[in-house]
Each structure stands twice: as structure tokens, then as C-alpha cells.
Amino acid sequence: MSLELKTQLEAALSPRTRAIAVVHYGGIGCNMDAICGFARKHGLRVIEDAAHAMGASYRGRRIGAQGDLVAFSFHPNKNLTTIEGGALSFADPGEVERAERLRFHGIRKLPGGEMDVLEPASKSNMPDVSASIGLAQLKKLEQFNAKRAALARRYFSKLDGLKHLRLPAPDRPGHAWHLFAPLIDFDAIGTTRREFIEAMQARGIGVGVHYLALHLFHAYRRLGYREGDFPNAETVGARTLTLPLFTRMTEADVDRVCAALRALILN
Ligand SMILES: *Cc1c(COP(=O)(O)O)cnc(C)c1O
């Protein structure tokens, strides 16, 4: 495992640590070999936020094939959608059974059509209509992700070398390309992200921010987190800008986005 990752994991470990939660940000698989190995060694669970990683893999293994609990999202802006909903994948069959119970009133079905209720639970089952949309989408997933990867490669070729802009980690096999989010040094350009976003909007181009540094939200400040606690998250949070990337997009659309970026950055 990379020394840096190992050092970071060790620094975050305390006697109260129970699990490692990872996010496969933008669709790029985290280093699961290293993370799962570290977790096993320290008796921790691995929980994966795979909302960006439907169809992604890491070193030839699908995201979802390892890890104790993996959560996918099928929200409309994700690589595959069921309008709303998602999927969970588990290592332990007993946890599958419990999750199935928790998603539907805590019910256990008994032979002969009878039932028992084992614990309080919610109603979070996926409606059949959503499931059938998902099955139709699933057939096209590889095609969707291939299109996203082609658009990402076009962004790389058009934005290579543009100053004040740092490209995302490059394409690699298994990247689901949910997001294409370079970092832009707005201070160096003499602007703010808000003005930059408005200028892109004025050119008919919608861009987003994924994500601000979470520990600076009120809900986390209330727990005692402050500026300076996570300097990398703060730098990324201040500079990140998500460019358009969707399956209906054309290479000409990418070129138009890149021309607008170039004009605004080099003003
Ligand atoms: C969308 C998203 C979620 C939440 O997914 P829901 O289906 O809305 O619950 C969680 N994590 C990340 C990183 C996401 O992008």
C-alpha cells in the first residue's frame, strides 16, 4: 500500500474506530486492496459510498464485490437511475437478511403465509416501476459509462496545459466517470467561484460544486470541527468545479465548454 495512504489511515485510527467509510469519488475506485487489508488487520468494517461508482471496478474487481457494506445510489443524476432508490451489497448473508427485513416493516415471512415482526423498521422498499426502469437502464450501463469515458478523454485533450486548472486523476480502466471535476485556482485568476459560475451560466453552461468541505457545515462545526482540520478537503472544496458530463452530451458540447473555460481563465 502507498506509504501516504497507510500513514493517513494510521493517523485517523483511535480506540473508538469501528469502520472505514470510503467514497469512490467521481466514479474512480478507491484502493480497496490496501483499505480492506488495513481494515482486516485492525478488525474494522469497510463501508463504501458507491453512489458515483455504478459499473466501476478497481483492478478488475467490480465495486461492490468486496467490502462489508456497499451503497449505490440510483438518484436521477447518477450513472444509472431508477428515479429514486439505490442498492446495497453485503459480504455477510445474515446482513442481507436483516437489511431485507429493515426495508419492509421488520417483517419475517413464515411458512404457510404467516408472518412475524422482529423489530421496528421502515418502509424503504423499491417500487416495481422503479425496479423495471433500473433493469432497462442496467442493460445500457456499459454503453453509458463508455460514453462518459469518451467525453472525459475529450476534456483531457482539450484542457491539457491550461494554467490555473488542475485536471482530475486521469482515465483508467474501471473508472465510471460520474463527475469531471477539475480544480481551478480562482484567486490566481482574480475572480471568485460564484462569479465564474455566473459567467459560465451566461454562456448557457451549467456547472456545479461537488463538494464543499463537509466539516465546515454547521452540523459538523457543532461537533467541534474547524477551519484547518482537513486542509486538503478545504483546498479542494474552495477550488472544485464540476463540468457538464452526461450521456446525451456531444464532443462539440465538450469543445464549447472548454472554449468558455479557456476564455474565462485567460480573460
Ligand atoms: C447521491 C449521493 C448520495 C446519496 O444517494 P441517495 O440515493 O440520494 O441517497 C450519497 N453519496 C454520494 C457521494 C452521492 O453523490
mmCIF file of C-alpha atoms in Angstrom, residues 18 22 25 36 49 55 93 103 108 111 113 122 132-133 139 145 169 189 194 210 215 251 256 263 267:
data_model
loop_
_atom_site.group_PDB
_atom_site.id
_atom_site.type_symbol
_atom_site.label_atom_id
_atom_site.label_comp_id
_atom_site.label_asym_id
_atom_site.label_seq_id
_atom_site.Cartn_x
_atom_site.Cartn_y
_atom_site.Cartn_z
ATOM 1 C CA ARG A 18 -15.152 0.812 14.221
ATOM 2 C CA VAL A 22 -14.773 5.391 1.699
ATOM 3 C CA TYR A 25 -15.429 9.948 -5.710
ATOM 4 C CA CYS A 36 -9.560 -3.753 3.141
ATOM 5 C CA ASP A 49 -20.276 5.036 -0.595
ATOM 6 C CA GLY A 55 -20.325 -0.099 -13.080
ATOM 7 C CA PRO A 93 -25.618 -13.157 4.051
ATOM 8 C CA ARG A 103 -36.642 -2.218 4.421
ATOM 9 C CA ARG A 108 -40.153 -12.079 8.624
ATOM 10 C CA PRO A 111 -44.131 -20.861 6.094
ATOM 11 C CA GLY A 113 -48.299 -17.475 4.589
ATOM 12 C CA SER A 122 -39.209 1.479 7.977
ATOM 13 C CA SER A 132 -38.204 -2.046 -14.059
ATOM 14 C CA ILE A 133 -36.691 1.305 -15.075
ATOM 15 C CA LYS A 139 -28.678 -3.136 -20.000
ATOM 16 C CA ASN A 145 -20.139 4.587 -18.941
ATOM 17 C CA ALA A 169 -6.837 11.929 -11.893
ATOM 18 C CA ILE A 189 -7.406 34.303 -11.940
ATOM 19 C CA ARG A 194 -19.551 32.382 -7.712
ATOM 20 C CA HIS A 210 -19.093 18.624 -5.640
ATOM 21 C CA HIS A 215 -16.577 19.641 8.265
ATOM 22 C CA GLU A 251 -17.929 16.162 -28.327
ATOM 23 C CA ARG A 256 -17.859 24.601 -26.288
ATOM 24 C CA ALA A 263 -11.746 32.373 -22.335
ATOM 25 C CA ASN A 267 -9.587 36.516 -19.892
#
